[in-house]
Tab-separated table of C-alpha atoms in Angstrom:
chain	number	residue	atom	x	y	z
A	1	GLN	CA	-21.250	109.876	-29.931
A	2	LYS	CA	-24.542	111.473	-30.843
A	3	GLU	CA	-25.334	114.856	-29.400
A	4	VAL	CA	-28.692	113.709	-28.055
A	5	GLU	CA	-29.630	110.127	-27.267
A	6	GLN	CA	-33.008	108.600	-26.624
A	7	ASN	CA	-34.218	105.054	-26.285
A	8	SER	CA	-36.180	104.355	-29.448
A	9	GLY	CA	-38.747	102.245	-27.628
A	10	PRO	CA	-41.475	101.448	-28.058
A	11	LEU	CA	-42.428	102.254	-24.518
A	12	SER	CA	-45.769	100.719	-23.667
A	13	VAL	CA	-47.818	101.894	-20.692
A	14	PRO	CA	-51.422	101.247	-19.702
A	15	GLU	CA	-53.946	104.051	-19.819
A	16	GLY	CA	-53.816	106.133	-16.653
A	17	ALA	CA	-50.218	105.251	-15.823
A	18	ILE	CA	-47.212	107.557	-15.746
A	19	ALA	CA	-45.018	107.454	-18.843
A	20	SER	CA	-41.382	108.361	-18.297
A	21	LEU	CA	-39.278	109.388	-21.265
A	22	ASN	CA	-35.563	109.968	-20.948
A	23	CYS	CA	-32.895	111.810	-22.883
A	24	THR	CA	-29.170	112.293	-22.405
A	25	TYR	CA	-26.969	114.807	-24.170
A	26	SER	CA	-23.321	115.464	-24.862
A	27	ASP	CA	-21.163	117.677	-22.742
A	28	ARG	CA	-21.353	120.991	-24.609
A	29	VAL	CA	-22.621	124.363	-23.666
A	30	SER	CA	-26.177	123.211	-23.922
A	31	GLN	CA	-28.507	125.952	-22.868
A	32	SER	CA	-32.082	125.073	-23.666
A	33	PHE	CA	-33.986	121.827	-23.731
A	34	PHE	CA	-37.205	120.941	-25.473
A	35	TRP	CA	-39.677	118.123	-25.777
A	36	TYR	CA	-41.680	117.700	-28.969
A	37	ARG	CA	-44.442	115.244	-29.799
A	38	GLN	CA	-44.798	113.859	-33.315
A	39	TYR	CA	-47.788	111.883	-34.435
A	40	SER	CA	-47.293	109.518	-37.340
A	41	GLY	CA	-47.276	111.421	-40.619
A	42	LYS	CA	-47.337	114.814	-38.900
A	43	SER	CA	-44.708	117.380	-38.012
A	44	PRO	CA	-43.430	117.824	-34.448
A	45	GLU	CA	-45.303	120.027	-32.022
A	46	LEU	CA	-43.733	121.672	-29.011
A	47	ILE	CA	-44.791	120.295	-25.639
A	48	MET	CA	-42.400	121.960	-23.224
A	49	SER	CA	-39.158	123.820	-22.883
A	50	ILE	CA	-36.897	123.860	-19.825
A	51	TYR	CA	-33.845	125.968	-19.172
A	52	SER	CA	-32.781	125.449	-15.579
A	53	ASN	CA	-32.220	122.499	-13.280
A	54	GLY	CA	-35.254	121.041	-11.598
A	55	ASP	CA	-38.812	120.310	-12.569
A	56	LYS	CA	-41.216	122.236	-14.740
A	57	GLU	CA	-44.859	121.257	-14.790
A	58	ASP	CA	-47.516	122.001	-17.403
A	59	GLY	CA	-50.766	120.152	-16.971
A	60	ARG	CA	-50.109	116.422	-17.188
A	61	PHE	CA	-46.546	116.986	-18.364
A	62	THR	CA	-43.473	117.471	-16.194
A	63	ALA	CA	-40.021	118.110	-17.615
A	64	GLN	CA	-37.018	117.405	-15.434
A	65	LEU	CA	-33.531	118.713	-16.083
A	66	ASN	CA	-30.296	117.666	-14.423
A	67	LYS	CA	-27.365	119.428	-16.038
A	68	ALA	CA	-24.778	117.724	-13.840
A	69	SER	CA	-25.928	114.348	-15.142
A	70	GLN	CA	-26.662	115.719	-18.641
A	71	TYR	CA	-30.110	114.290	-18.419
A	72	VAL	CA	-33.554	115.573	-19.283
A	73	SER	CA	-36.782	113.666	-18.892
A	74	LEU	CA	-40.483	114.036	-19.583
A	75	LEU	CA	-43.160	112.550	-17.354
A	76	ILE	CA	-46.695	112.178	-18.621
A	77	ARG	CA	-49.222	111.605	-15.859
A	78	ASP	CA	-52.563	109.890	-16.424
A	79	SER	CA	-51.433	108.732	-19.864
A	80	GLN	CA	-54.134	108.614	-22.518
A	81	PRO	CA	-54.254	106.663	-25.785
A	82	SER	CA	-54.083	110.028	-27.544
A	83	ASP	CA	-50.598	110.470	-26.050
A	84	SER	CA	-49.386	107.620	-28.257
A	85	ALA	CA	-46.770	109.250	-30.482
A	86	THR	CA	-43.046	109.662	-30.905
A	87	TYR	CA	-41.460	112.063	-28.431
A	88	LEU	CA	-38.429	114.000	-29.540
A	89	CYS	CA	-35.913	115.540	-27.200
A	90	ALA	CA	-34.057	118.605	-28.498
A	91	VAL	CA	-31.114	120.527	-27.127
A	92	ARG	CA	-29.922	123.952	-28.148
A	93	VAL	CA	-26.156	124.411	-28.130
A	94	VAL	CA	-25.444	128.072	-27.696
A	95	ASP	CA	-21.925	128.164	-29.109
A	96	PHE	CA	-23.086	126.786	-32.451
A	97	ASN	CA	-26.576	128.254	-32.297
A	98	LYS	CA	-27.795	124.834	-33.254
A	99	PHE	CA	-30.556	122.547	-32.200
A	100	TYR	CA	-29.873	118.845	-31.929
A	101	PHE	CA	-32.686	116.330	-31.952
A	102	GLY	CA	-32.745	112.837	-30.575
A	103	SER	CA	-34.109	110.072	-32.742
A	104	GLY	CA	-37.261	109.935	-30.636
A	105	THR	CA	-38.975	107.489	-28.312
A	106	LYS	CA	-42.164	105.857	-29.499
A	107	LEU	CA	-44.817	105.741	-26.789
A	108	ASN	CA	-47.819	103.421	-26.906
A	109	VAL	CA	-50.563	103.985	-24.372
A	110	LYS	CA	-52.821	100.956	-24.262
A	111	PRO	CA	-56.516	101.404	-23.403
B	1	GLY	CA	-47.960	128.361	-29.694
B	2	ALA	CA	-46.659	130.228	-32.696
B	3	VAL	CA	-48.051	129.420	-36.136
B	4	VAL	CA	-45.858	128.347	-39.018
B	5	SER	CA	-47.382	127.425	-42.365
B	6	GLN	CA	-46.002	125.493	-45.284
B	7	HIS	CA	-47.170	125.325	-48.856
B	8	PRO	CA	-47.844	123.055	-50.581
B	9	SER	CA	-48.726	120.317	-48.122
B	10	ARG	CA	-48.266	117.667	-50.752
B	11	VAL	CA	-46.664	117.670	-54.182
B	12	ILE	CA	-46.139	115.070	-56.857
B	13	CYS	CA	-43.739	115.856	-59.660
B	14	LYS	CA	-41.866	114.211	-62.477
B	15	SER	CA	-38.202	113.385	-62.196
B	16	GLY	CA	-36.020	116.272	-63.352
B	17	THR	CA	-38.397	119.066	-62.428
B	18	SER	CA	-37.898	121.612	-59.665
B	19	VAL	CA	-40.182	122.063	-56.709
B	20	LYS	CA	-40.471	125.104	-54.468
B	21	ILE	CA	-41.718	124.842	-50.894
B	22	GLU	CA	-42.700	127.931	-48.914
B	23	CYS	CA	-42.454	128.334	-45.179
B	24	ARG	CA	-44.117	131.271	-43.448
B	25	SER	CA	-44.215	132.386	-39.852
B	26	LEU	CA	-47.671	133.867	-39.469
B	27	ASP	CA	-47.633	135.617	-36.128
B	28	PHE	CA	-44.023	136.445	-35.424
B	29	GLN	CA	-40.867	137.535	-37.167
B	30	ALA	CA	-38.508	134.590	-37.473
B	31	THR	CA	-34.859	135.444	-37.121
B	32	THR	CA	-33.909	131.908	-38.051
B	33	MET	CA	-35.614	129.226	-40.080
B	34	PHE	CA	-34.605	125.600	-40.319
B	35	TRP	CA	-35.270	123.006	-42.986
B	36	TYR	CA	-35.516	119.333	-42.122
B	37	ARG	CA	-36.110	116.161	-44.044
B	38	GLN	CA	-37.630	113.023	-42.616
B	39	PHE	CA	-37.769	109.645	-44.310
B	40	PRO	CA	-40.383	107.099	-43.180
B	41	LYS	CA	-39.775	105.754	-39.687
B	42	GLN	CA	-36.607	107.800	-39.341
B	43	SER	CA	-35.737	110.814	-37.251
B	44	LEU	CA	-35.573	114.424	-38.347
B	45	MET	CA	-32.514	115.337	-40.335
B	46	LEU	CA	-31.484	118.984	-40.349
B	47	MET	CA	-30.680	120.109	-43.868
B	48	ALA	CA	-29.879	123.784	-43.405
B	49	THR	CA	-30.263	126.821	-41.219
B	50	SER	CA	-31.174	130.147	-42.731
B	51	ASN	CA	-31.089	133.631	-41.300
B	52	GLU	CA	-32.955	136.472	-42.926
B	53	GLY	CA	-30.837	138.298	-45.467
B	54	SER	CA	-27.876	135.966	-45.376
B	55	LYS	CA	-26.857	132.727	-47.036
B	56	ALA	CA	-28.083	129.492	-45.590
B	57	THR	CA	-25.747	127.227	-43.669
B	58	TYR	CA	-25.989	123.689	-44.958
B	59	GLU	CA	-25.322	120.548	-42.978
B	60	GLN	CA	-22.609	118.201	-44.078
B	61	GLY	CA	-23.709	116.026	-46.971
B	62	VAL	CA	-26.512	118.332	-48.118
B	63	GLU	CA	-25.945	119.696	-51.611
B	64	LYS	CA	-26.490	123.433	-51.560
B	65	ASP	CA	-26.852	123.594	-55.345
B	66	LYS	CA	-29.605	121.028	-55.238
B	67	PHE	CA	-31.504	122.386	-52.255
B	68	LEU	CA	-31.711	126.124	-52.756
B	69	ILE	CA	-32.814	128.107	-49.740
B	70	ASN	CA	-33.909	131.702	-49.800
B	71	HIS	CA	-34.827	133.613	-46.653
B	72	ALA	CA	-35.948	136.881	-48.177
B	73	SER	CA	-37.867	138.251	-45.236
B	74	LEU	CA	-38.420	137.665	-41.550
B	75	THR	CA	-41.596	135.752	-42.305
B	76	LEU	CA	-40.765	133.761	-45.422
B	77	SER	CA	-38.216	131.136	-46.369
B	78	THR	CA	-38.311	128.942	-49.451
B	79	LEU	CA	-36.687	125.624	-50.255
B	80	THR	CA	-36.316	124.695	-53.916
B	81	VAL	CA	-35.486	121.121	-54.750
B	82	THR	CA	-33.832	121.394	-58.141
B	83	SER	CA	-33.902	118.570	-60.679
B	84	ALA	CA	-35.738	116.344	-58.258
B	85	HIS	CA	-35.255	112.593	-58.418
B	86	PRO	CA	-37.191	109.746	-56.792
B	87	GLU	CA	-34.626	109.520	-53.980
B	88	ASP	CA	-35.572	113.089	-53.010
B	89	SER	CA	-39.069	111.888	-52.127
B	90	SER	CA	-39.471	112.650	-48.461
B	91	PHE	CA	-41.289	114.697	-45.830
B	92	TYR	CA	-39.822	118.205	-45.749
B	93	ILE	CA	-40.473	120.224	-42.615
B	94	CYS	CA	-39.535	123.786	-41.858
B	95	SER	CA	-39.359	125.424	-38.482
B	96	ALA	CA	-39.015	128.991	-37.337
B	97	ALA	CA	-37.454	130.543	-34.277
B	98	PHE	CA	-37.938	134.130	-33.195
B	99	ASP	CA	-35.942	134.255	-30.016
B	100	GLN	CA	-33.272	131.705	-30.911
B	101	GLU	CA	-34.665	129.680	-28.067
B	102	THR	CA	-37.647	127.795	-29.379
B	103	GLN	CA	-38.470	126.271	-32.731
B	104	TYR	CA	-42.000	126.008	-34.028
B	105	PHE	CA	-42.582	123.564	-36.825
B	106	GLY	CA	-44.654	123.922	-39.940
B	107	PRO	CA	-47.046	121.117	-40.902
B	108	GLY	CA	-44.612	119.686	-43.449
B	109	THR	CA	-44.626	119.051	-47.198
B	110	ARG	CA	-44.787	115.560	-48.542
B	111	LEU	CA	-42.845	115.330	-51.818
B	112	LEU	CA	-43.211	112.418	-54.203
B	113	VAL	CA	-40.994	112.360	-57.265
B	114	LEU	CA	-42.072	109.944	-59.965
């Protein structure tokens, strides 16, 4: 079983809609959770980090963490074509001091 | 966010030569740096983790004698691909973490071995 799992997509949403990206992780001492965005041919850029259960909002982005369900999600409100990219979920496992990345979900926002 | 640079951004070399890639954290001291490789349309693959002043920890299946990592200071790590071959052609990305909580990625180095 992979440490971090994401649906590869593509996820297609119309412009202005809410895009919902999901990620599940293995049962380890996972401490920190991150969402990165990667445009084609570019390196990943950090969107958000979340450490505790609940929601964390930053502009159009909301990260949601549910440790009991081992589930972290990213909501993008008012999706724009410029949001079209691959979104990577990452989990830091404290006992190994390692970061594990999902394979990414490709998002297409259609004008 | 924090700034991490990589140099060169793109390199083309002949098979059998060695290539050095530099990764610098520009506005913070990185306690840990990571090196990743990404083939087209595939996910990031962690190659190794390096801490300043100590030997890098390589992931299973990554040849440490082929991919030499040096983390000489808190702001600089280098990856040397020794005796590069066409199958080593890939997108190499470094990242740096200063609080062991968050990684910031460099812009990546595209390597093409002819």
